[in-house]
Amino acid sequence: MKKNREKHQKKAWKNGHEAKFEQMVGEYQNAKAMLDSMKVGTAEYSQHQKHCDSLFAKAERFFKQHQ
C-alpha cells in the first residue's frame, strides 16, 4: 500500500512542476516575440533583452533543478 501512495505523490509533484515550467516558457516566448518586434539598438530594446535573458536563465535553472 505504501508504494502506491508514494507513486501518486511523486506523479502529482512532477505534473505540478511541468505546469510551472510550461508557464515560464510561455512567458519567455511572449517576451521574445515582443523583443523581435522592437527596433535594435534602442535603450528600450536593450532593457527588454536583459529581461528576456533573465526569464530564460530562470527557466533554465528551474528545469535543471527539477529534472
XYZ file of C-alpha atoms in Angstrom, residues 4-63:
60
model
C 1.109 3.045 -4.328
C 0.790 6.204 -2.251
C 4.386 7.237 -2.932
C 3.870 6.718 -6.654
C 0.824 9.011 -6.698
C 2.586 11.716 -4.690
C 5.609 11.638 -6.975
C 3.399 11.816 -10.071
C 1.429 14.781 -8.737
C 4.641 16.594 -7.828
C 6.039 16.024 -11.317
C 2.884 17.298 -13.008
C 2.904 20.448 -10.896
C 6.459 21.261 -11.923
C 5.719 20.606 -15.587
C 2.851 23.091 -15.496
C 5.058 25.691 -13.816
C 7.807 25.143 -16.403
C 5.325 25.461 -19.279
C 4.128 28.742 -17.797
C 7.708 30.019 -17.579
C 8.418 29.019 -21.184
C 5.239 30.733 -22.367
C 6.194 33.910 -20.558
C 9.640 33.827 -22.175
C 8.202 33.223 -25.641
C 5.838 36.186 -25.298
C 8.680 38.441 -24.174
C 10.894 37.180 -27.008
C 8.173 37.859 -29.590
C 7.854 41.403 -28.272
C 11.635 41.806 -28.410
C 11.706 40.672 -32.045
C 9.217 43.383 -32.974
C 11.344 46.154 -31.400
C 13.978 48.210 -33.166
C 17.532 47.016 -32.451
C 19.874 49.449 -30.756
C 17.405 51.464 -28.697
C 17.539 51.737 -24.923
C 14.133 50.068 -24.674
C 15.398 47.140 -26.755
C 18.438 46.568 -24.547
C 16.322 46.770 -21.395
C 13.836 44.252 -22.777
C 16.674 41.996 -23.935
C 18.009 41.865 -20.368
C 14.504 40.934 -19.214
C 14.317 38.120 -21.787
C 17.742 36.849 -20.777
C 16.729 36.770 -17.116
C 13.499 34.889 -17.948
C 15.477 32.334 -19.938
C 18.024 31.868 -17.151
C 15.240 31.475 -14.595
C 13.515 28.789 -16.690
C 16.820 27.016 -17.294
C 17.663 26.920 -13.577
C 14.165 25.639 -12.778
C 14.485 22.868 -15.375
